[in-house]
Amino acid sequence: MKNKSYIGISFIILIFGIIFIPKIINRIKNGSVVQNDRMSLSNEIVKEDALVTIGPAPKFELTDQNMAKISNKDYAGKVYVMEFFFSTCPSICPIMNKNMIEIEKAFSAEKNFGIASVTINPDNDTPEVLKAHAAKLGITAQNWHFLTGDKDYIFNLANKGFNLYVGENNKALGNFEHSGLFALIDKNGNIRCRKDKQGNPILYYDGLEQPGVTAIKEDIKLLLKE
């Protein structure tokens, strides 16, 4: 009886393997098996053309360097890049500024492209300070908004909305911590990205190293064509 039970179980396993394993392998080959809920941005990752759709970007409304109210609605129908920075940052922000200027220059003639630079130190970075900061960087582009507002609102937007860490730390240079990552948002308001060599979505682009800058410029071109 025991041998017959083993034979029965083996037969069931064999049938399962014949029916289901080829389907699983096929799904993996086709890229339909993905890691869900990466960084809590979306429960579904969908591949469209060469880029991955992570999920809708958080809604926001802030004030820019010209005292104008700017929200995600102002970027509707546009491809845009969002970063979190602060004007007195002595470490990575100057590098981010330089690389973002390179990105802006590459698409300065594109009416459907924009940049949103959100300060994480709004107590210092008033619209007047941000306007002076933009002037210091030589930025005159109408499509680049330096944004400020309530600090708790901005921290929630970064940490809970985009899952891009920002925080205060008295031991850090400039007393704030943040990533050097750029978020890429498409014309429909979705966060988009490419995949890494292992086939995983990178989520955000490195704003500090040239390979990341080159990659986001290539992918902006793709999104502008959509």
mmCIF file of C-alpha atoms in Angstrom, residues 34-185:
data_model
loop_
_atom_site.group_PDB
_atom_site.id
_atom_site.type_symbol
_atom_site.label_atom_id
_atom_site.label_comp_id
_atom_site.label_asym_id
_atom_site.label_seq_id
_atom_site.Cartn_x
_atom_site.Cartn_y
_atom_site.Cartn_z
ATOM 1 C CA VAL A 34 8.032 40.496 -11.897
ATOM 2 C CA GLN A 35 8.729 41.613 -8.354
ATOM 3 C CA ASN A 36 5.598 43.259 -6.953
ATOM 4 C CA ASP A 37 5.367 46.330 -4.744
ATOM 5 C CA ARG A 38 8.937 47.499 -5.265
ATOM 6 C CA MET A 39 9.461 50.270 -2.698
ATOM 7 C CA SER A 40 5.662 50.431 -2.183
ATOM 8 C CA LEU A 41 5.194 52.519 -5.320
ATOM 9 C CA SER A 42 2.905 50.104 -7.120
ATOM 10 C CA ASN A 43 1.482 46.619 -6.811
ATOM 11 C CA GLU A 44 2.065 46.011 -10.499
ATOM 12 C CA ILE A 45 5.019 46.701 -12.737
ATOM 13 C CA VAL A 46 4.114 46.842 -16.409
ATOM 14 C CA LYS A 47 6.639 46.868 -19.217
ATOM 15 C CA GLU A 48 5.787 49.274 -22.025
ATOM 16 C CA ASP A 49 8.138 49.427 -24.981
ATOM 17 C CA ALA A 50 11.682 49.799 -23.629
ATOM 18 C CA LEU A 51 10.711 51.298 -20.265
ATOM 19 C CA VAL A 52 8.916 50.041 -17.166
ATOM 20 C CA THR A 53 5.877 51.740 -15.645
ATOM 21 C CA ILE A 54 6.247 51.805 -11.856
ATOM 22 C CA GLY A 55 3.008 53.601 -11.007
ATOM 23 C CA PRO A 56 1.453 57.064 -10.773
ATOM 24 C CA ALA A 57 3.671 59.819 -9.396
ATOM 25 C CA PRO A 58 2.344 61.494 -6.220
ATOM 26 C CA LYS A 59 0.251 64.613 -6.641
ATOM 27 C CA PHE A 60 1.725 67.843 -5.302
ATOM 28 C CA GLU A 61 1.285 71.591 -5.142
ATOM 29 C CA LEU A 62 4.156 73.912 -4.186
ATOM 30 C CA THR A 63 5.399 77.443 -4.829
ATOM 31 C CA ASP A 64 8.162 78.151 -7.345
ATOM 32 C CA GLN A 65 10.924 80.760 -7.516
ATOM 33 C CA ASN A 66 8.524 83.219 -9.163
ATOM 34 C CA MET A 67 5.898 82.885 -6.407
ATOM 35 C CA ALA A 68 3.637 80.870 -8.734
ATOM 36 C CA LYS A 69 1.665 77.878 -7.496
ATOM 37 C CA ILE A 70 2.908 74.811 -9.360
ATOM 38 C CA SER A 71 1.320 71.371 -9.169
ATOM 39 C CA ASN A 72 1.544 68.044 -10.949
ATOM 40 C CA LYS A 73 -1.269 69.344 -13.185
ATOM 41 C CA ASP A 74 1.158 71.865 -14.675
ATOM 42 C CA TYR A 75 3.203 68.914 -15.935
ATOM 43 C CA ALA A 76 0.256 67.089 -17.524
ATOM 44 C CA GLY A 77 1.156 66.042 -21.047
ATOM 45 C CA LYS A 78 4.842 66.626 -20.337
ATOM 46 C CA VAL A 79 7.819 64.455 -19.529
ATOM 47 C CA TYR A 80 9.572 65.770 -16.442
ATOM 48 C CA VAL A 81 12.363 65.023 -13.996
ATOM 49 C CA MET A 82 11.953 65.555 -10.246
ATOM 50 C CA GLU A 83 14.704 65.875 -7.653
ATOM 51 C CA PHE A 84 14.970 66.768 -3.967
ATOM 52 C CA PHE A 85 17.803 69.129 -3.001
ATOM 53 C CA PHE A 86 18.573 72.292 -1.013
ATOM 54 C CA SER A 87 20.391 75.424 -2.034
ATOM 55 C CA THR A 88 22.991 75.417 0.765
ATOM 56 C CA CYS A 89 23.916 71.754 0.300
ATOM 57 C CA PRO A 90 27.738 71.556 0.347
ATOM 58 C CA SER A 91 28.081 67.966 -0.844
ATOM 59 C CA ILE A 92 26.070 66.272 -3.596
ATOM 60 C CA CYS A 93 23.719 69.067 -4.677
ATOM 61 C CA PRO A 94 26.289 70.977 -6.745
ATOM 62 C CA ILE A 95 26.889 67.765 -8.699
ATOM 63 C CA MET A 96 23.149 67.239 -9.108
ATOM 64 C CA ASN A 97 22.757 70.851 -10.254
ATOM 65 C CA LYS A 98 25.491 70.448 -12.858
ATOM 66 C CA ASN A 99 24.019 67.217 -14.197
ATOM 67 C CA MET A 100 20.469 68.588 -14.241
ATOM 68 C CA ILE A 101 21.702 71.575 -16.241
ATOM 69 C CA GLU A 102 23.140 69.111 -18.760
ATOM 70 C CA ILE A 103 19.742 67.415 -18.984
ATOM 71 C CA GLU A 104 17.875 70.702 -19.363
ATOM 72 C CA LYS A 105 20.187 71.890 -22.136
ATOM 73 C CA ALA A 106 19.647 68.653 -24.039
ATOM 74 C CA PHE A 107 15.882 69.306 -24.098
ATOM 75 C CA SER A 108 15.687 73.100 -23.945
ATOM 76 C CA ALA A 109 13.813 73.199 -27.262
ATOM 77 C CA GLU A 110 11.207 70.659 -26.120
ATOM 78 C CA LYS A 111 7.981 72.342 -25.024
ATOM 79 C CA ASN A 112 6.791 69.057 -23.519
ATOM 80 C CA PHE A 113 9.713 68.688 -21.117
ATOM 81 C CA GLY A 114 10.131 70.095 -17.616
ATOM 82 C CA ILE A 115 12.100 69.878 -14.375
ATOM 83 C CA ALA A 116 10.890 70.088 -10.769
ATOM 84 C CA SER A 117 13.561 70.750 -8.121
ATOM 85 C CA VAL A 118 12.036 70.547 -4.649
ATOM 86 C CA THR A 119 13.932 71.944 -1.689
ATOM 87 C CA ILE A 120 14.073 69.929 1.535
ATOM 88 C CA ASN A 121 15.071 73.050 3.493
ATOM 89 C CA PRO A 122 12.118 75.379 2.892
ATOM 90 C CA ASP A 123 12.810 77.357 6.079
ATOM 91 C CA ASN A 124 15.830 78.789 4.283
ATOM 92 C CA ASP A 125 14.866 78.234 0.660
ATOM 93 C CA THR A 126 12.120 80.801 0.156
ATOM 94 C CA PRO A 127 11.021 81.686 -3.387
ATOM 95 C CA GLU A 128 13.418 84.652 -3.285
ATOM 96 C CA VAL A 129 16.340 82.442 -2.235
ATOM 97 C CA LEU A 130 15.499 79.871 -4.914
ATOM 98 C CA LYS A 131 15.284 82.591 -7.552
ATOM 99 C CA ALA A 132 18.749 83.812 -6.574
ATOM 100 C CA HIS A 133 19.986 80.211 -6.606
ATOM 101 C CA ALA A 134 18.640 79.689 -10.136
ATOM 102 C CA ALA A 135 20.274 82.933 -11.257
ATOM 103 C CA LYS A 136 23.581 81.851 -9.719
ATOM 104 C CA LEU A 137 23.394 78.635 -11.735
ATOM 105 C CA GLY A 138 22.609 80.619 -14.883
ATOM 106 C CA ILE A 139 19.192 79.017 -15.282
ATOM 107 C CA THR A 140 16.634 81.033 -17.210
ATOM 108 C CA ALA A 141 14.537 78.164 -18.591
ATOM 109 C CA GLN A 142 10.789 78.587 -18.129
ATOM 110 C CA ASN A 143 10.324 74.843 -17.842
ATOM 111 C CA TRP A 144 12.485 74.487 -14.698
ATOM 112 C CA HIS A 145 10.638 75.169 -11.437
ATOM 113 C CA PHE A 146 12.470 75.402 -8.107
ATOM 114 C CA LEU A 147 9.805 74.522 -5.558
ATOM 115 C CA THR A 148 9.287 75.229 -1.875
ATOM 116 C CA GLY A 149 6.511 74.907 0.694
ATOM 117 C CA ASP A 150 5.727 73.385 4.075
ATOM 118 C CA LYS A 151 8.553 71.164 5.323
ATOM 119 C CA ASP A 152 6.346 68.345 6.612
ATOM 120 C CA TYR A 153 4.468 68.332 3.313
ATOM 121 C CA ILE A 154 7.722 68.099 1.340
ATOM 122 C CA PHE A 155 9.173 65.377 3.579
ATOM 123 C CA ASN A 156 5.988 63.324 3.148
ATOM 124 C CA LEU A 157 6.102 63.876 -0.604
ATOM 125 C CA ALA A 158 9.669 62.578 -0.742
ATOM 126 C CA ASN A 159 9.595 59.803 1.849
ATOM 127 C CA LYS A 160 6.053 58.472 1.538
ATOM 128 C CA GLY A 161 5.176 59.633 -1.969
ATOM 129 C CA PHE A 162 8.276 58.904 -4.003
ATOM 130 C CA ASN A 163 10.060 56.710 -1.444
ATOM 131 C CA LEU A 164 13.142 58.883 -1.894
ATOM 132 C CA TYR A 165 14.666 59.363 1.528
ATOM 133 C CA VAL A 166 15.146 62.874 2.923
ATOM 134 C CA GLY A 167 15.798 63.765 6.539
ATOM 135 C CA GLU A 168 17.411 66.121 8.996
ATOM 136 C CA ASN A 169 20.724 65.146 10.580
ATOM 137 C CA ASN A 170 22.881 67.561 12.518
ATOM 138 C CA LYS A 171 25.911 65.387 11.846
ATOM 139 C CA ALA A 172 25.430 65.514 8.065
ATOM 140 C CA LEU A 173 26.966 68.178 5.861
ATOM 141 C CA GLY A 174 24.423 70.998 5.662
ATOM 142 C CA ASN A 175 22.318 69.274 8.386
ATOM 143 C CA PHE A 176 20.180 67.388 5.864
ATOM 144 C CA GLU A 177 20.373 63.986 4.199
ATOM 145 C CA HIS A 178 18.937 63.004 0.824
ATOM 146 C CA SER A 179 19.621 60.804 -2.165
ATOM 147 C CA GLY A 180 21.196 61.935 -5.392
ATOM 148 C CA LEU A 181 18.483 60.251 -7.450
ATOM 149 C CA PHE A 182 16.304 61.686 -10.211
ATOM 150 C CA ALA A 183 12.703 60.539 -10.773
ATOM 151 C CA LEU A 184 11.443 60.353 -14.366
ATOM 152 C CA ILE A 185 7.732 60.948 -14.981
#
